[in-house]
Amino acid sequence: MKGYKPRNPERLKRMVALFKQGKTFVEVAKEFGVSHQYVQQVFKKAGIASSDGGNAIRRRMCEQECKYDGCNRLAKTKGYCNKHYQRLRVYGTVTPKRKFVEHDGGCLVDGCTEPFRFGGLCNKHATNFYVNKREGKITDLNDYLKVKKAKALMGKRYAVFTEIRSFMESNKELF
Ligand SMILES: [Zn+2]
Ligand SMILES: [Zn+2]
């Protein structure tokens, strides 16, 4: 389609519409009083023809591709393919979450050697986190997490508190 300017875009649009409705090249050609080779050629130039008489193309045109940029799986639900729909359902967004630590054995708080339990933090620090957060004592997450250690944990995957995660996401340069 790139760079190609049909002489009569309106006509091409109508041809494509018929084609999408299931008409063959020959039938489309008849409607417009042209040869089916001509239709084939125009479609080809416009990037919508195929060698198998248009069936594959028709399929692709009729069945929508996943809305996710760069994904060419067929859309199943809400315009997304299965994978991206599941992602949307589970995470509320189709943008891939940055993958954090599986776990290196420790809580995200620097210097803490406890295994993590919740949101990347050990029992104690998770409790602290919530309590302090509620009381407004954690004003600097950077300071609380001691980013250096978090940095060492990046690149693997684990569940982190949404708050910590979004902090990490928006402070990528720190990590
Ligand atoms: Zn997809
Ligand atoms: Zn801890």
PDB file of C-alpha atoms and ligand atoms in Angstrom:
ATOM      1  CA  MET A   1       0.000   0.000   0.000  1.00  0.00           C
ATOM      2  CA  LYS A   2       2.972   2.238   0.728  1.00  0.00           C
ATOM      3  CA  GLY A   3       3.715   4.748  -1.954  1.00  0.00           C
ATOM      4  CA  TYR A   4       0.985   3.457  -4.227  1.00  0.00           C
ATOM      5  CA  LYS A   5      -1.573   6.030  -5.256  1.00  0.00           C
ATOM      6  CA  PRO A   6      -4.453   4.465  -7.129  1.00  0.00           C
ATOM      7  CA  ARG A   7      -5.783   6.615  -9.917  1.00  0.00           C
ATOM      8  CA  ASN A   8      -9.244   6.162  -8.550  1.00  0.00           C
ATOM      9  CA  PRO A   9      -9.085   5.498  -4.807  1.00  0.00           C
ATOM     10  CA  GLU A  10     -12.851   5.552  -4.447  1.00  0.00           C
ATOM     11  CA  ARG A  11     -13.210   2.816  -6.995  1.00  0.00           C
ATOM     12  CA  LEU A  12     -10.457   0.778  -5.380  1.00  0.00           C
ATOM     13  CA  LYS A  13     -12.232   1.124  -2.064  1.00  0.00           C
ATOM     14  CA  ARG A  14     -15.459  -0.166  -3.568  1.00  0.00           C
ATOM     15  CA  MET A  15     -13.592  -3.032  -5.210  1.00  0.00           C
ATOM     16  CA  VAL A  16     -11.978  -3.987  -1.956  1.00  0.00           C
ATOM     17  CA  ALA A  17     -15.337  -3.811  -0.211  1.00  0.00           C
ATOM     18  CA  LEU A  18     -16.824  -6.284  -2.677  1.00  0.00           C
ATOM     19  CA  PHE A  19     -13.796  -8.492  -2.347  1.00  0.00           C
ATOM     20  CA  LYS A  20     -14.166  -8.481   1.419  1.00  0.00           C
ATOM     21  CA  GLN A  21     -17.788  -9.471   1.035  1.00  0.00           C
ATOM     22  CA  GLY A  22     -16.521 -12.647  -0.572  1.00  0.00           C
ATOM     23  CA  LYS A  23     -16.604 -11.825  -4.251  1.00  0.00           C
ATOM     24  CA  THR A  24     -13.828 -13.274  -6.367  1.00  0.00           C
ATOM     25  CA  PHE A  25     -11.512 -11.266  -8.586  1.00  0.00           C
ATOM     26  CA  VAL A  26     -13.612 -12.292 -11.556  1.00  0.00           C
ATOM     27  CA  GLU A  27     -16.851 -11.173  -9.935  1.00  0.00           C
ATOM     28  CA  VAL A  28     -15.359  -7.898  -8.800  1.00  0.00           C
ATOM     29  CA  ALA A  29     -14.015  -7.338 -12.310  1.00  0.00           C
ATOM     30  CA  LYS A  30     -17.448  -7.957 -13.820  1.00  0.00           C
ATOM     31  CA  GLU A  31     -19.051  -5.362 -11.566  1.00  0.00           C
ATOM     32  CA  PHE A  32     -16.595  -2.746 -12.773  1.00  0.00           C
ATOM     33  CA  GLY A  33     -16.392  -3.787 -16.384  1.00  0.00           C
ATOM     34  CA  VAL A  34     -12.697  -4.566 -16.238  1.00  0.00           C
ATOM     35  CA  SER A  35     -10.645  -7.718 -16.565  1.00  0.00           C
ATOM     36  CA  HIS A  36      -9.967  -9.802 -13.499  1.00  0.00           C
ATOM     37  CA  GLN A  37      -6.272  -9.482 -14.286  1.00  0.00           C
ATOM     38  CA  TYR A  38      -6.707  -5.763 -13.906  1.00  0.00           C
ATOM     39  CA  VAL A  39      -8.369  -6.156 -10.523  1.00  0.00           C
ATOM     40  CA  GLN A  40      -5.635  -8.529  -9.458  1.00  0.00           C
ATOM     41  CA  GLN A  41      -3.019  -6.078 -10.607  1.00  0.00           C
ATOM     42  CA  VAL A  42      -4.535  -3.096  -8.835  1.00  0.00           C
ATOM     43  CA  PHE A  43      -4.923  -5.107  -5.655  1.00  0.00           C
ATOM     44  CA  LYS A  44      -1.375  -6.276  -5.947  1.00  0.00           C
ATOM     45  CA  LYS A  45      -0.078  -2.750  -6.361  1.00  0.00           C
ATOM     46  CA  ALA A  46      -2.116  -1.683  -3.383  1.00  0.00           C
ATOM     47  CA  GLY A  47      -0.654  -4.549  -1.387  1.00  0.00           C
ATOM     48  CA  ILE A  48      -3.878  -6.481  -1.090  1.00  0.00           C
ATOM     49  CA  ALA A  49      -3.510  -9.212  -3.668  1.00  0.00           C
ATOM     50  CA  SER A  50      -2.234 -12.704  -3.271  1.00  0.00           C
ATOM     51  CA  SER A  51      -1.296 -15.551  -5.532  1.00  0.00           C
ATOM     52  CA  ASP A  52      -3.949 -17.932  -4.254  1.00  0.00           C
ATOM     53  CA  GLY A  53      -6.723 -15.936  -5.816  1.00  0.00           C
ATOM     54  CA  GLY A  54      -7.151 -13.787  -2.778  1.00  0.00           C
ATOM     55  CA  ASN A  55      -8.432 -16.252  -0.224  1.00  0.00           C
ATOM     56  CA  ALA A  56      -5.611 -15.789   2.244  1.00  0.00           C
ATOM     57  CA  ILE A  57      -5.784 -12.084   1.766  1.00  0.00           C
ATOM     58  CA  ARG A  58      -9.509 -12.073   2.221  1.00  0.00           C
ATOM     59  CA  ARG A  59      -9.140 -14.029   5.401  1.00  0.00           C
ATOM     60  CA  ARG A  60      -6.609 -11.599   6.707  1.00  0.00           C
ATOM     61  CA  MET A  61      -8.715  -8.622   5.753  1.00  0.00           C
ATOM     62  CA  CYS A  62     -11.886  -9.979   7.258  1.00  0.00           C
ATOM     63  CA  GLU A  63     -10.458 -11.441  10.383  1.00  0.00           C
ATOM     64  CA  GLN A  64      -8.949  -8.678  12.343  1.00  0.00           C
ATOM     65  CA  GLU A  65      -5.412  -8.735  13.509  1.00  0.00           C
ATOM     66  CA  CYS A  66      -4.629  -8.158  17.152  1.00  0.00           C
ATOM     67  CA  LYS A  67      -4.641  -4.486  18.066  1.00  0.00           C
ATOM     68  CA  TYR A  68      -1.358  -4.808  19.858  1.00  0.00           C
ATOM     69  CA  ASP A  69       1.332  -3.077  17.864  1.00  0.00           C
ATOM     70  CA  GLY A  70       3.500  -5.549  16.039  1.00  0.00           C
ATOM     71  CA  CYS A  71       1.358  -8.563  16.905  1.00  0.00           C
ATOM     72  CA  ASN A  72      -0.117 -10.295  13.889  1.00  0.00           C
ATOM     73  CA  ARG A  73      -2.060 -13.012  15.604  1.00  0.00           C
ATOM     74  CA  LEU A  74      -5.750 -13.017  14.885  1.00  0.00           C
ATOM     75  CA  ALA A  75      -7.910 -11.007  17.209  1.00  0.00           C
ATOM     76  CA  LYS A  76     -10.142 -13.101  19.414  1.00  0.00           C
ATOM     77  CA  THR A  77     -11.505 -10.897  22.146  1.00  0.00           C
ATOM     78  CA  LYS A  78     -11.907  -7.135  22.285  1.00  0.00           C
ATOM     79  CA  GLY A  79      -9.656  -6.786  19.303  1.00  0.00           C
ATOM     80  CA  TYR A  80      -6.794  -8.633  20.918  1.00  0.00           C
ATOM     81  CA  CYS A  81      -5.319 -12.065  20.367  1.00  0.00           C
ATOM     82  CA  ASN A  82      -5.477 -14.538  23.196  1.00  0.00           C
ATOM     83  CA  LYS A  83      -2.107 -13.691  24.622  1.00  0.00           C
ATOM     84  CA  HIS A  84      -2.660  -9.966  24.635  1.00  0.00           C
ATOM     85  CA  TYR A  85      -6.213 -10.273  25.845  1.00  0.00           C
ATOM     86  CA  GLN A  86      -5.041 -12.369  28.787  1.00  0.00           C
ATOM     87  CA  ARG A  87      -2.422  -9.776  29.517  1.00  0.00           C
ATOM     88  CA  LEU A  88      -5.063  -7.089  29.453  1.00  0.00           C
ATOM     89  CA  ARG A  89      -7.321  -9.129  31.682  1.00  0.00           C
ATOM     90  CA  VAL A  90      -4.654  -9.977  34.239  1.00  0.00           C
ATOM     91  CA  TYR A  91      -2.620  -6.781  34.314  1.00  0.00           C
ATOM     92  CA  GLY A  92      -5.141  -4.265  33.093  1.00  0.00           C
ATOM     93  CA  THR A  93      -2.757  -3.282  30.328  1.00  0.00           C
ATOM     94  CA  VAL A  94      -1.276  -4.890  27.239  1.00  0.00           C
ATOM     95  CA  THR A  95       2.041  -3.151  27.659  1.00  0.00           C
ATOM     96  CA  PRO A  96       4.441  -5.751  28.942  1.00  0.00           C
ATOM     97  CA  LYS A  97       5.418  -5.209  32.505  1.00  0.00           C
ATOM     98  CA  ARG A  98       9.060  -4.934  33.091  1.00  0.00           C
ATOM     99  CA  LYS A  99      10.206  -8.238  34.388  1.00  0.00           C
ATOM    100  CA  PHE A 100      11.760  -8.094  37.777  1.00  0.00           C
ATOM    101  CA  VAL A 101      13.521 -10.607  39.823  1.00  0.00           C
ATOM    102  CA  GLU A 102      12.603 -14.168  40.349  1.00  0.00           C
ATOM    103  CA  HIS A 103      14.295 -13.665  43.630  1.00  0.00           C
ATOM    104  CA  ASP A 104      17.864 -13.681  44.645  1.00  0.00           C
ATOM    105  CA  GLY A 105      16.818 -14.886  48.022  1.00  0.00           C
ATOM    106  CA  GLY A 106      16.329 -11.532  49.572  1.00  0.00           C
ATOM    107  CA  CYS A 107      14.043  -8.707  50.422  1.00  0.00           C
ATOM    108  CA  LEU A 108      14.386  -5.584  48.319  1.00  0.00           C
ATOM    109  CA  VAL A 109      15.459  -3.456  51.225  1.00  0.00           C
ATOM    110  CA  ASP A 110      19.172  -3.072  51.123  1.00  0.00           C
ATOM    111  CA  GLY A 111      21.004  -4.936  53.808  1.00  0.00           C
ATOM    112  CA  CYS A 112      18.066  -7.196  54.602  1.00  0.00           C
ATOM    113  CA  THR A 113      18.792 -10.875  54.140  1.00  0.00           C
ATOM    114  CA  GLU A 114      15.282 -12.137  54.841  1.00  0.00           C
ATOM    115  CA  PRO A 115      13.610 -13.966  51.970  1.00  0.00           C
ATOM    116  CA  PHE A 116      10.926 -11.908  50.391  1.00  0.00           C
ATOM    117  CA  ARG A 117       7.300 -12.718  50.954  1.00  0.00           C
ATOM    118  CA  PHE A 118       5.168  -9.875  49.659  1.00  0.00           C
ATOM    119  CA  GLY A 119       5.708  -7.456  46.883  1.00  0.00           C
ATOM    120  CA  GLY A 120       9.429  -7.960  46.869  1.00  0.00           C
ATOM    121  CA  LEU A 121       9.768  -7.396  50.576  1.00  0.00           C
ATOM    122  CA  CYS A 122      10.225  -9.711  53.553  1.00  0.00           C
ATOM    123  CA  ASN A 123       7.492 -10.040  56.159  1.00  0.00           C
ATOM    124  CA  LYS A 124       8.956  -7.402  58.383  1.00  0.00           C
ATOM    125  CA  HIS A 125       9.667  -4.870  55.679  1.00  0.00           C
ATOM    126  CA  ALA A 126       6.360  -5.460  53.961  1.00  0.00           C
ATOM    127  CA  THR A 127       4.604  -4.695  57.225  1.00  0.00           C
ATOM    128  CA  ASN A 128       6.849  -1.703  57.761  1.00  0.00           C
ATOM    129  CA  PHE A 129       6.205  -0.558  54.277  1.00  0.00           C
ATOM    130  CA  TYR A 130       2.468  -0.560  54.724  1.00  0.00           C
ATOM    131  CA  VAL A 131       2.473   0.916  58.197  1.00  0.00           C
ATOM    132  CA  ASN A 132       4.998   3.598  57.378  1.00  0.00           C
ATOM    133  CA  LYS A 133       3.336   4.374  54.127  1.00  0.00           C
ATOM    134  CA  ARG A 134       0.005   4.785  55.867  1.00  0.00           C
ATOM    135  CA  GLU A 135       1.537   7.049  58.435  1.00  0.00           C
ATOM    136  CA  GLY A 136       3.247   9.026  55.737  1.00  0.00           C
ATOM    137  CA  LYS A 137       6.700   8.102  56.965  1.00  0.00           C
ATOM    138  CA  ILE A 138       7.921   6.784  53.664  1.00  0.00           C
ATOM    139  CA  THR A 139       8.302   9.852  51.582  1.00  0.00           C
ATOM    140  CA  ASP A 140      11.273   8.616  49.651  1.00  0.00           C
ATOM    141  CA  LEU A 141      10.881   5.166  48.204  1.00  0.00           C
ATOM    142  CA  ASN A 142      14.335   5.410  46.776  1.00  0.00           C
ATOM    143  CA  ASP A 143      15.687   5.798  50.232  1.00  0.00           C
ATOM    144  CA  TYR A 144      13.507   3.041  51.609  1.00  0.00           C
ATOM    145  CA  LEU A 145      14.468   0.514  48.999  1.00  0.00           C
ATOM    146  CA  LYS A 146      18.086   1.470  48.764  1.00  0.00           C
ATOM    147  CA  VAL A 147      18.058   1.270  45.041  1.00  0.00           C
ATOM    148  CA  LYS A 148      21.488  -0.260  44.762  1.00  0.00           C
ATOM    149  CA  LYS A 149      20.234  -3.588  45.896  1.00  0.00           C
ATOM    150  CA  ALA A 150      17.126  -3.374  43.767  1.00  0.00           C
ATOM    151  CA  LYS A 151      19.391  -2.816  40.807  1.00  0.00           C
ATOM    152  CA  ALA A 152      21.121  -6.080  41.455  1.00  0.00           C
ATOM    153  CA  LEU A 153      17.748  -7.763  41.397  1.00  0.00           C
ATOM    154  CA  MET A 154      16.602  -6.382  38.102  1.00  0.00           C
ATOM    155  CA  GLY A 155      16.181  -8.459  35.032  1.00  0.00           C
ATOM    156  CA  LYS A 156      14.566 -11.413  36.686  1.00  0.00           C
ATOM    157  CA  ARG A 157      10.987 -11.639  37.627  1.00  0.00           C
ATOM    158  CA  TYR A 158       8.949 -11.431  40.735  1.00  0.00           C
ATOM    159  CA  ALA A 159       5.854  -9.802  42.009  1.00  0.00           C
ATOM    160  CA  VAL A 160       6.404  -6.417  43.531  1.00  0.00           C
ATOM    161  CA  PHE A 161       3.979  -4.112  45.217  1.00  0.00           C
ATOM    162  CA  THR A 162       2.278  -2.047  42.601  1.00  0.00           C
ATOM    163  CA  GLU A 163       3.603   1.035  44.291  1.00  0.00           C
ATOM    164  CA  ILE A 164       7.168  -0.188  44.255  1.00  0.00           C
ATOM    165  CA  ARG A 165       6.790  -1.389  40.745  1.00  0.00           C
ATOM    166  CA  SER A 166       5.527   1.914  39.472  1.00  0.00           C
ATOM    167  CA  PHE A 167       8.309   3.620  41.361  1.00  0.00           C
ATOM    168  CA  MET A 168      10.798   1.381  39.590  1.00  0.00           C
ATOM    169  CA  GLU A 169       9.089   1.953  36.279  1.00  0.00           C
ATOM    170  CA  SER A 170       9.198   5.690  36.554  1.00  0.00           C
ATOM    171  CA  ASN A 171      12.718   5.788  37.928  1.00  0.00           C
ATOM    172  CA  LYS A 172      14.376   3.451  35.508  1.00  0.00           C
ATOM    173  CA  GLU A 173      17.514   5.494  35.480  1.00  0.00           C
ATOM    174  CA  LEU A 174      18.022   4.633  39.126  1.00  0.00           C
ATOM    175  CA  PHE A 175      17.866   0.950  38.524  1.00  0.00           C
TER     176      PHE A 175
HETATM  177 ZN    ZN B   1      -1.618  -9.936  20.166  1.00  0.00          ZN
HETATM  178 ZN    ZN B   2      13.466  -7.141  54.535  1.00  0.00          ZN
END
